[in-house]
CSV table of C-alpha atoms and ligand atoms in Angstrom, one decimal:
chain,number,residue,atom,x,y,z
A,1,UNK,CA,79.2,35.0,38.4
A,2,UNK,CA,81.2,38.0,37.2
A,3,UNK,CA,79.8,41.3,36.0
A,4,UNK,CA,80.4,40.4,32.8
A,5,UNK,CA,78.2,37.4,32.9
A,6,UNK,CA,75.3,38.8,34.4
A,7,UNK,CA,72.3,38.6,31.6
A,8,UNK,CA,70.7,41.5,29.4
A,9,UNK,CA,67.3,42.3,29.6
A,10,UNK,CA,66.0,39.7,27.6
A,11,UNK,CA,69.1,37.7,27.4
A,12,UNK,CA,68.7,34.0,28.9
A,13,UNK,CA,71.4,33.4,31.0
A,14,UNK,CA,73.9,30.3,30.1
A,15,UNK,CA,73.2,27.3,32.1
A,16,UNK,CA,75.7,25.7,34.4
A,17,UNK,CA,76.3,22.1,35.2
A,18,UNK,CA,78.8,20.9,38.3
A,19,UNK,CA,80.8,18.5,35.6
A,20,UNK,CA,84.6,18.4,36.6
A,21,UNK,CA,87.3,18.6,34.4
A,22,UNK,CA,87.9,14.7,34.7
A,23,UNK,CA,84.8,14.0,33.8
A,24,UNK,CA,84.6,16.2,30.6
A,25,UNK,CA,88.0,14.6,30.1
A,26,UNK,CA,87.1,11.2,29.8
A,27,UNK,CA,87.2,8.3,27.1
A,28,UNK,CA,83.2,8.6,26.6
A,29,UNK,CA,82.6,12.6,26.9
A,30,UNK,CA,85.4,13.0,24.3
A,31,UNK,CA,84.2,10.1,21.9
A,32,UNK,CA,80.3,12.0,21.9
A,33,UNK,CA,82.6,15.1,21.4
A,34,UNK,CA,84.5,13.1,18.6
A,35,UNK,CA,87.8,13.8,20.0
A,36,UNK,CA,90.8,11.6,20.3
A,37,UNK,CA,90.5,8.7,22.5
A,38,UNK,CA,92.2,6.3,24.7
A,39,UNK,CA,90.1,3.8,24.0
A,40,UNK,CA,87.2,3.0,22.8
A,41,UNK,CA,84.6,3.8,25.6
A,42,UNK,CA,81.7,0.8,26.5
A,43,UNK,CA,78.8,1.1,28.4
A,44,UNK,CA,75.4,-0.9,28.0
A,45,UNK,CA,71.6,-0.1,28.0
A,46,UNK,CA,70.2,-1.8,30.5
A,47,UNK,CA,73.9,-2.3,32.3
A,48,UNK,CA,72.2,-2.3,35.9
A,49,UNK,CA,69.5,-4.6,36.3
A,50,UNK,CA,68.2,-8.5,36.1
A,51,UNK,CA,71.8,-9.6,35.2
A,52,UNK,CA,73.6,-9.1,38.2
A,53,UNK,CA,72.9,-11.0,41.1
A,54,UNK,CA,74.1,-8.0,43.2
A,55,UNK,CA,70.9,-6.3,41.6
A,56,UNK,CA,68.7,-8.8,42.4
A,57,UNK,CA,69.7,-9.2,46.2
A,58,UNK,CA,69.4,-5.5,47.0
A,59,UNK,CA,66.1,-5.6,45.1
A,60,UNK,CA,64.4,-8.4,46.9
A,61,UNK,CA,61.3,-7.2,48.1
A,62,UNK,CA,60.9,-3.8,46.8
A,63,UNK,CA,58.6,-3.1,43.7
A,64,UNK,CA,60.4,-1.3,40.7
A,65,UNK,CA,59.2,1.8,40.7
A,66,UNK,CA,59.5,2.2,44.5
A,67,UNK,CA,63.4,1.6,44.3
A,68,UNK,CA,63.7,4.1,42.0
A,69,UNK,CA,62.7,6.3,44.4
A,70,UNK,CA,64.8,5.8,46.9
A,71,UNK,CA,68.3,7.6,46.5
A,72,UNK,CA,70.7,5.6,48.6
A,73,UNK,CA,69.3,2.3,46.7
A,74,UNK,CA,69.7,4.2,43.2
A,75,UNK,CA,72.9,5.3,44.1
A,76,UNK,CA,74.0,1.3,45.1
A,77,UNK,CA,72.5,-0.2,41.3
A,78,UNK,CA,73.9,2.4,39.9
A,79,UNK,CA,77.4,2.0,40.9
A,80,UNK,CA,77.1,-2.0,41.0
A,81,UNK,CA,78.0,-2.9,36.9
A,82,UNK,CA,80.4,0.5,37.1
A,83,UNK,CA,82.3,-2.1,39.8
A,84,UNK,CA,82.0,-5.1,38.0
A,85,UNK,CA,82.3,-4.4,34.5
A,86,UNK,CA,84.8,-1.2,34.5
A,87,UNK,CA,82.7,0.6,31.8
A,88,UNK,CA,83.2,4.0,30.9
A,89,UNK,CA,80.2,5.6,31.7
A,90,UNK,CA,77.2,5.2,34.6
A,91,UNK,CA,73.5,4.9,33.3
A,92,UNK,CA,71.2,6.7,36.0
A,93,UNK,CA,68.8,3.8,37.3
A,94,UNK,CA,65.5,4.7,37.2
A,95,UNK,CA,62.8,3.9,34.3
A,96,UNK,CA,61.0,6.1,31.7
A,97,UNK,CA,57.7,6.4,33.1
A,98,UNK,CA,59.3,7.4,36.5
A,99,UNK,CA,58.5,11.3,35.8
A,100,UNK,CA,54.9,10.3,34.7
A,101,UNK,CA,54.3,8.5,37.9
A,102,UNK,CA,56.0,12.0,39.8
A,103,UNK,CA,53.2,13.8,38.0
A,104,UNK,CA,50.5,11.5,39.5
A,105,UNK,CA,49.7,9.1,36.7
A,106,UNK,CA,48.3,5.8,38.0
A,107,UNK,CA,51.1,3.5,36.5
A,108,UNK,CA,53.0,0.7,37.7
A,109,UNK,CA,55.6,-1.6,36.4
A,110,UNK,CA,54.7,-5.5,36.6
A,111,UNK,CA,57.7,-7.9,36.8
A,112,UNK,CA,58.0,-9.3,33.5
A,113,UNK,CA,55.0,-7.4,31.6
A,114,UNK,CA,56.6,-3.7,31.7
A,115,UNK,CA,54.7,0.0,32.3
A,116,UNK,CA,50.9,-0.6,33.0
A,117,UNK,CA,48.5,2.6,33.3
A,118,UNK,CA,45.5,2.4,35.0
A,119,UNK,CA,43.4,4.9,32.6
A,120,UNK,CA,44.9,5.1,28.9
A,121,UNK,CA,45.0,8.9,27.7
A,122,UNK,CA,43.0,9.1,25.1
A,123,UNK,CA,40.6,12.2,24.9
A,124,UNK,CA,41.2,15.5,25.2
A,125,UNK,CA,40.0,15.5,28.7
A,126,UNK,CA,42.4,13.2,29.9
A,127,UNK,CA,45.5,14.9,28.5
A,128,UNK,CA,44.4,17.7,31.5
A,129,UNK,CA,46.1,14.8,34.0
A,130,UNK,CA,49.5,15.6,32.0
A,131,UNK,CA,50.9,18.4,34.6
A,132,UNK,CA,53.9,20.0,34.7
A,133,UNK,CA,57.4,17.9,36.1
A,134,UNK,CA,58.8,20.6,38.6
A,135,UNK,CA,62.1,19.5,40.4
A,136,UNK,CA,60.5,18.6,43.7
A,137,UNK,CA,58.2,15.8,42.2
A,138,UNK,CA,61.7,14.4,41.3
A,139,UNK,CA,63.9,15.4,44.6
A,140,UNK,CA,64.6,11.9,44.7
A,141,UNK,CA,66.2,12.1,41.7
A,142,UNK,CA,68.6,15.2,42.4
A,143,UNK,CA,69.8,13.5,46.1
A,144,UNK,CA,70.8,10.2,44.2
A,145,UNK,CA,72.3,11.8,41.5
A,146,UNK,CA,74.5,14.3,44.0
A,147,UNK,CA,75.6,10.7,45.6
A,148,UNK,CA,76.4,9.6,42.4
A,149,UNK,CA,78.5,12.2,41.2
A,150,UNK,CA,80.8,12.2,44.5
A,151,UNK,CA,81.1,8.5,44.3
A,152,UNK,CA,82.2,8.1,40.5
A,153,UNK,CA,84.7,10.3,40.5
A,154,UNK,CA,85.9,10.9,37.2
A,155,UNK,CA,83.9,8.4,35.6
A,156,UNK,CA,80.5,10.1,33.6
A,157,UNK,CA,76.9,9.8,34.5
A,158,UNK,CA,74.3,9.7,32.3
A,159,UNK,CA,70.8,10.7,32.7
A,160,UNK,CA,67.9,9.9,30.1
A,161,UNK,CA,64.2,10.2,29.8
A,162,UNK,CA,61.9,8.5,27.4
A,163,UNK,CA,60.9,10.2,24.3
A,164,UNK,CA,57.5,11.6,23.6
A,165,UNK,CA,56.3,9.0,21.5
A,166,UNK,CA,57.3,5.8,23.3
A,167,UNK,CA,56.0,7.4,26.5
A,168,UNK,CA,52.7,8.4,24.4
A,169,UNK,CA,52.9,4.4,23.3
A,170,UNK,CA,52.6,3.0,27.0
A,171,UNK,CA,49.7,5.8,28.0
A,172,UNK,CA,47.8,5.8,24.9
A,173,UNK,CA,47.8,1.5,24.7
A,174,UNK,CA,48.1,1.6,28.7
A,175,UNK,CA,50.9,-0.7,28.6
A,176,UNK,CA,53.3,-2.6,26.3
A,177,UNK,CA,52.5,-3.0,22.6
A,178,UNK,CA,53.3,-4.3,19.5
A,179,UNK,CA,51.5,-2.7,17.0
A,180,UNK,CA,51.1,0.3,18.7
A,181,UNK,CA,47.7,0.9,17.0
A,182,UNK,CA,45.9,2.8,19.5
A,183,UNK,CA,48.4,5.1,19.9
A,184,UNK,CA,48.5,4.8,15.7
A,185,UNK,CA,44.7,5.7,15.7
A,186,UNK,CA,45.6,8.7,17.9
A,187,UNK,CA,48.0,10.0,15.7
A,188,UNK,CA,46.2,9.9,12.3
A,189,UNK,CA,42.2,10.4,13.2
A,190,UNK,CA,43.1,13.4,15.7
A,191,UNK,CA,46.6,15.1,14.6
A,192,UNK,CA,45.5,17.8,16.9
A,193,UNK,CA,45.2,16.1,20.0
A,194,UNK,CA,47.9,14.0,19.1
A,195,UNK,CA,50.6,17.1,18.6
A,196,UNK,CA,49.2,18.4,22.1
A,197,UNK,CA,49.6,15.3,23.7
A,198,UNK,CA,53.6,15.0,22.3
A,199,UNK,CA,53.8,18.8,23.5
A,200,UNK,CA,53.1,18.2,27.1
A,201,UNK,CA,55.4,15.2,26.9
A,202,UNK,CA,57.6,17.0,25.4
A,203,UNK,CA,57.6,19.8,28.5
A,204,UNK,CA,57.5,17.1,31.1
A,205,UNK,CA,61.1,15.0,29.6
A,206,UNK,CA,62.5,17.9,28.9
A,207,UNK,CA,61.8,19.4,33.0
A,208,UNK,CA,63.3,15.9,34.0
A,209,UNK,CA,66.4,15.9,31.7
A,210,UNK,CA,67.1,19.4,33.5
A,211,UNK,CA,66.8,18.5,36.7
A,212,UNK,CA,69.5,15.7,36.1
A,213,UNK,CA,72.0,17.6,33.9
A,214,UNK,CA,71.7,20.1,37.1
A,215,UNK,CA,72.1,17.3,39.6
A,216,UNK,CA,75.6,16.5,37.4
A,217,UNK,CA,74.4,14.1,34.3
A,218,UNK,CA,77.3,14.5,32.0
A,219,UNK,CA,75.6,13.5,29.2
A,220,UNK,CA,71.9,12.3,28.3
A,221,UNK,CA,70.1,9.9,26.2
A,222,UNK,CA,66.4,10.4,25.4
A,223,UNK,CA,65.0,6.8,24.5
A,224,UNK,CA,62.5,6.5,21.9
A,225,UNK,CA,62.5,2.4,21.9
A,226,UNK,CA,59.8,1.8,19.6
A,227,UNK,CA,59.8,5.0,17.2
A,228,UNK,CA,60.8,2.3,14.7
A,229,UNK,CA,57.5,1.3,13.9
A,230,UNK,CA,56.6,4.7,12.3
A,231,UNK,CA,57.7,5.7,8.7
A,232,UNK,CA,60.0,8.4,7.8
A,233,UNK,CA,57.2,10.6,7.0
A,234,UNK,CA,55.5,10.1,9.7
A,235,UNK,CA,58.0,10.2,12.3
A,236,UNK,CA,58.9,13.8,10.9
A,237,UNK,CA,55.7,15.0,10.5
A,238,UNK,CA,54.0,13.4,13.5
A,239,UNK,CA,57.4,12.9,16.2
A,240,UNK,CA,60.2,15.0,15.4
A,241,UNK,CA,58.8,18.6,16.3
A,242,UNK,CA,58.4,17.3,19.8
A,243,UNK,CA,61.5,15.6,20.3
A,244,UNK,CA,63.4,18.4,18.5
A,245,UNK,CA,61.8,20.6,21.2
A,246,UNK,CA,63.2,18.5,24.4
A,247,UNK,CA,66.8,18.6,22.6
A,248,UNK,CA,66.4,22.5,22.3
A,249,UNK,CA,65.3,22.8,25.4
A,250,UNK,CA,68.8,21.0,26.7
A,251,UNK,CA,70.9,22.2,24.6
A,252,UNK,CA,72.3,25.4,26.5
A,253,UNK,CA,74.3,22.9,28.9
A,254,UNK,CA,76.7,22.0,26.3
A,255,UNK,CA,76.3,18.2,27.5
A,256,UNK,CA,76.1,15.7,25.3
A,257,UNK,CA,72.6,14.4,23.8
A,258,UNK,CA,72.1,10.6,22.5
A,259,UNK,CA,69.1,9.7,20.3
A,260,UNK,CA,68.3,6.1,20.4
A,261,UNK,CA,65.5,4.1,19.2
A,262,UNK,CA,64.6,-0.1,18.2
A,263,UNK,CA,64.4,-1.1,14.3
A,264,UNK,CA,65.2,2.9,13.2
A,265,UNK,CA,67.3,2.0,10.1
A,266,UNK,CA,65.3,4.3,7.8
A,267,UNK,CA,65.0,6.9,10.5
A,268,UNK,CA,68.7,7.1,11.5
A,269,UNK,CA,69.5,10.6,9.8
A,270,UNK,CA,66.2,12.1,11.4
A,271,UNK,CA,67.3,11.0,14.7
A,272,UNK,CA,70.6,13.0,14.3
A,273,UNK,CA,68.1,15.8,12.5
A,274,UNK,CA,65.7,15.9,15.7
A,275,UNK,CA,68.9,17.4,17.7
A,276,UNK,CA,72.0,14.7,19.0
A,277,UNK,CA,74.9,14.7,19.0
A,278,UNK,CA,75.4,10.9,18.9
A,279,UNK,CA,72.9,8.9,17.7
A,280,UNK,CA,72.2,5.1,18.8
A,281,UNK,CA,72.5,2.4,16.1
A,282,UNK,CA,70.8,-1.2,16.9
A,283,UNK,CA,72.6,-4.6,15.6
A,284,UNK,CA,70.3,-4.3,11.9
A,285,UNK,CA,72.3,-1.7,10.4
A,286,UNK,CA,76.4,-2.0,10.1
A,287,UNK,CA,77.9,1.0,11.8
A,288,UNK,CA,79.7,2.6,8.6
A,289,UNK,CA,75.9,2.3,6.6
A,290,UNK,CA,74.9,3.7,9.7
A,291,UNK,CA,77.5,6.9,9.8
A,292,UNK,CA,76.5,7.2,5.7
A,293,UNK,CA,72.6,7.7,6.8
A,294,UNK,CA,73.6,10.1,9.8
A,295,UNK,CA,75.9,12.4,8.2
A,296,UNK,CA,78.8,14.3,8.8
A,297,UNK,CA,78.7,16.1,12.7
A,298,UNK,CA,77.8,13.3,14.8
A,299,UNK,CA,79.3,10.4,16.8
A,300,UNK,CA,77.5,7.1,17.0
A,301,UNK,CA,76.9,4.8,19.7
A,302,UNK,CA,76.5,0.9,19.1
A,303,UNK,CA,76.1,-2.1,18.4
A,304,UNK,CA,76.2,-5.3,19.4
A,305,UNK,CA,73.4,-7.9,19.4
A,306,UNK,CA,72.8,-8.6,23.0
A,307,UNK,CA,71.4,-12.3,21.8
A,308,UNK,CA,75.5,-12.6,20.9
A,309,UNK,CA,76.7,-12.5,24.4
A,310,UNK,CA,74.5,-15.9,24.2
A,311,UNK,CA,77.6,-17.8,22.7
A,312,UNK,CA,80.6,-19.0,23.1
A,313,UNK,CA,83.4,-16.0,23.6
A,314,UNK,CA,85.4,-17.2,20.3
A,315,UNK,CA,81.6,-15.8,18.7
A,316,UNK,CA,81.4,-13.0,21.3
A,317,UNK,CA,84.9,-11.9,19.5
A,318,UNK,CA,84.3,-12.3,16.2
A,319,UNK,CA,81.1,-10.3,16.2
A,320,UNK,CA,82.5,-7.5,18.4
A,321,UNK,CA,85.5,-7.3,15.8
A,322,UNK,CA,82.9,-7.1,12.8
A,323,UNK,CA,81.5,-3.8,15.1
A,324,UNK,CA,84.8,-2.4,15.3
A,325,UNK,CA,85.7,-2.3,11.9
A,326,UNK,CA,82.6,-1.3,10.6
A,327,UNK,CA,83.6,2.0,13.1
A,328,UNK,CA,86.9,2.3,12.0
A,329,UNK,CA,87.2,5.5,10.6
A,330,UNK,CA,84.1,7.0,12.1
A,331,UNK,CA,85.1,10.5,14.2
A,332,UNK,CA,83.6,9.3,17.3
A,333,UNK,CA,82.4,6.1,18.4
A,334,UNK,CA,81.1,4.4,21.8
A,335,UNK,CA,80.6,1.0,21.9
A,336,UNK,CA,77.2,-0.5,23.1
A,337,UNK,CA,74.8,-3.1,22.3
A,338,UNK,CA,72.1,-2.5,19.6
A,339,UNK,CA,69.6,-2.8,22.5
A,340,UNK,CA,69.4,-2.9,26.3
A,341,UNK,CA,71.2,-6.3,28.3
A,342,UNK,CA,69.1,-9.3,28.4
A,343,UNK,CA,68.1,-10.0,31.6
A,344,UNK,CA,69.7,-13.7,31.7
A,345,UNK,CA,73.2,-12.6,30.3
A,346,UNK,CA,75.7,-13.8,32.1
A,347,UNK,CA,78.0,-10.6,33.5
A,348,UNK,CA,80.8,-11.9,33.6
A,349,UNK,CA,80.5,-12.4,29.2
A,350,UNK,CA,79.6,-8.3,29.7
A,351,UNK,CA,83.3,-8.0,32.0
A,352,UNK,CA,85.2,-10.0,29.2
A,353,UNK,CA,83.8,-8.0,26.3
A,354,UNK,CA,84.6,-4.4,28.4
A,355,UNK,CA,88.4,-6.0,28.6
A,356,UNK,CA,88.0,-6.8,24.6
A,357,UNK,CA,87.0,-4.1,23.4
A,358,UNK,CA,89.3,-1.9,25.5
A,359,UNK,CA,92.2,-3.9,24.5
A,360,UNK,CA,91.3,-3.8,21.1
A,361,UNK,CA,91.2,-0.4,20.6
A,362,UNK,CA,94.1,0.8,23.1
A,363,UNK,CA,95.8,3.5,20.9
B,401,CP3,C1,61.1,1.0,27.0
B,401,CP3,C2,61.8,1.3,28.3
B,401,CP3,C3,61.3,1.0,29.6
B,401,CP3,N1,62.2,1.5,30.4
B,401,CP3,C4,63.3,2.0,29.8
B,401,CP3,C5,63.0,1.9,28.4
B,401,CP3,C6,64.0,2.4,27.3
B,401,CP3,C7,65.1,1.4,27.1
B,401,CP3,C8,64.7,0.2,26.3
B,401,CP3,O1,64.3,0.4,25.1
B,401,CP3,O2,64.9,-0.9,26.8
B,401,CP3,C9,64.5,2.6,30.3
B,401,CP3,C10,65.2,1.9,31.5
B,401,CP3,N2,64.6,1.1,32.5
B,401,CP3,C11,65.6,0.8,33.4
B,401,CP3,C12,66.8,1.4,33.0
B,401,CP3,C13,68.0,1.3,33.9
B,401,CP3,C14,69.2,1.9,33.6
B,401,CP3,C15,70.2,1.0,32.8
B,401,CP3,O3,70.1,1.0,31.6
B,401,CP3,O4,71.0,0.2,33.5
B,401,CP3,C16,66.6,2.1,31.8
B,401,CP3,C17,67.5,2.9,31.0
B,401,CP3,C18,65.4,-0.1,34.5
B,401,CP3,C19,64.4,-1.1,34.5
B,401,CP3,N3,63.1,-1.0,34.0
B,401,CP3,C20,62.5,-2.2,34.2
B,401,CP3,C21,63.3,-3.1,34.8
B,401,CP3,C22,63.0,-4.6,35.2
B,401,CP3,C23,62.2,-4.6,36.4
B,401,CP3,C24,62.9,-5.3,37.6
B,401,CP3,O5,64.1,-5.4,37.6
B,401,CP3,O6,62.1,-5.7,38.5
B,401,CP3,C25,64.6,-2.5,35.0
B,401,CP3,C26,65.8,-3.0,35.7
B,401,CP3,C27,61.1,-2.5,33.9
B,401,CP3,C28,60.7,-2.1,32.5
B,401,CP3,N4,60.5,-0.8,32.1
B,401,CP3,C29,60.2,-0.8,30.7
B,401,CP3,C30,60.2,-2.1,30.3
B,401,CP3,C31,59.9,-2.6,28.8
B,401,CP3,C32,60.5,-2.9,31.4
B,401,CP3,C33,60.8,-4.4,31.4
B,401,CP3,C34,59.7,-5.2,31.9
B,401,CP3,C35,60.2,-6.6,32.3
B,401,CP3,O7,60.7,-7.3,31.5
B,401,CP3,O8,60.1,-6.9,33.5
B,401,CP3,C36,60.0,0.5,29.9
């Protein structure tokens, strides 16, 4: 630090991250900065995981949430599609509710059935059991991601969190949901307790996104999966303050911040409002319809219907085309799926469609 950076009373002082030059420099970090590309940059949601045998062999035996813990194992799924697939970007493995369990919530993941929570939050008295996230509940995740960054090289990582609503969603219900209408009943017969609650998630993904854009996340994505099953109005009124406030509270790094949710076709320009710089598109809304709801000022990530890499590769093609030219024109795109991998993809369909859309797009 030089004299001239040292902070004014009162003055916050500007965050710094350990990203390199390469990094910043790459075909992802420049598309979310909508710069000239290379290429068009791929990764996937849910790239590490169920579809790759690799995944499943060093997982044997170890529960989910457990392997997220440990750094050197992280570090190994992590890396595994970044081999396989040549995508342009790492996704930190972990899961959403991992900084919730760091702050002591009783929660588990079940194979096949998703976050469980022993005791819903549901009362005033039980939002008391939502602590602060301080870096050393999450040292795990600062070792692994220090690994990470010395192994990839030039190639970004990215770091998420879940939103404050979807996490509210698994501890209001206590686990997966479809209609969500605990959590619903929350929100509209106590708007109090509900904000409150969305506040202190708010602190606790915004503590976590911090400790990983310090441990050398290049970019992050905050998901809020099942926000689409809110109305506009309701999402602004009920969601947005909250997950404006964990974009604020990132935004001094200067790294990239992607907004993505399931089924948000009529809340795509709020998710851009909230605070990203990119915002996530799933398969039911066309890219350009998609740039016309955003607005000007923001690159978009997306979005291919996982169920496609289900058939044949002629398909695979044709659909991955209709993607690309429905972003033709747009001032930054990264191509993704509309939702995570499906856990009985074949890879080596998710390797061919890397190649094809890199091909495709070499300028
Ligand atoms: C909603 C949500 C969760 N977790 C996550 C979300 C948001 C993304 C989305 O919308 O899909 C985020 C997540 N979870 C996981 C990742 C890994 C990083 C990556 O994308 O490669 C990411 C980004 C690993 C995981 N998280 C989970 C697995 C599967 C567990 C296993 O492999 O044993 C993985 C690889 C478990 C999990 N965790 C969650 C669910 C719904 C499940 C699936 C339950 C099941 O079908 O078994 C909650």
């Amino acid at each position: 630090m030089s004299a001239n950076d040292v902070p004014r009373a009162g003055q916050q002082p500007t965050p710094t991250t350990t990203v390199t030059d390469a990094v910043k420099d790459s075909a992802f970090l420049r598309a979310c900065r909508r710069e000239p590309v290379p290429h068009t940059p791929v990764w996937f949601m849910r790239q590490a995981g169920r579809s790759l045998p690799e995944y499943l062999k060093v997982r044997e035996g170890i529960p989910m949430l457990e392997s997220c813990m440990r750094p050197e194992l992280v570090t190994e799924i992590t890396l595994q599609p970044v081999r396989r697939h040549n995508v342009d970007a790492a996704i930190y493995f972990s899961d959403i509710v991992v900084p919730l369990k760091a702050i002591g919530i009783d929660l588990d993941i079940k194979p096949g059935v998703g976050p469980v929570v022993e005791q819903p939050i549901r009362s005033r008295a039980d939002l008391a059991r939502l602590r602060d996230l301080t870096p050393e509940d999450v040292s795990y995740v600062t070792e692994a991601m220090g690994m990470l960054t010395r192994e990839l090289g030039a190639t970004p990582l990215i770091g998420f969190a879940g939103a404050p609503f979807t996490l509210a969603s698994y501890l209001v219900e206590g686990g997966p949901s479809r209609n969500h209408e605990h959590t619903k009943a929350l929100m509209y017969g106590d708007p109090q307790l509900w904000a409150d609650l969305l506040d202190r998630l708010a602190d606790i993904t915004a503590a976590f996104l911090k400790v990983q854009i310090e441990a050398g996340a290049s970019a992050v994505q905050l998901f809020d999966s099942w926000v689409g099953a809110l109305s506009p109005a309701d999402y602004r009124r009920s969601v947005m303050p909250a997950s404006q406030k964990v974009f604020e509270a990132v935004s001094g790094y200067g790294v990239p911040r992607i907004h993505f949710g399931v089924g948000t076709g009529e809340l795509l320009g709020l998710l851009g409002e909230a605070g990203a710089d990119v915002v996530g598109v799933d398969w039911r809304v066309p890219l350009d319809e998609a740039a016309r709801r955003v607005g000007p000022g923001k690159a978009l990530q997306g979005n291919l219907d996982p169920a496609v890499l289900f058939s044949t590769q002629d398909a695979v093609e044709a659909k991955t085309d209709e993607v690309l030219a429905a972003a033709q024109g747009l001032d930054g795109h990264i191509f993704n799926l509309g939702h995570g991998v499906l856990p009985t993809t074949d890879p080596d369909a998710l390797t061919r469609l890397v190649e094809y859309v890199h091909t495709r797009t070499a300028r």
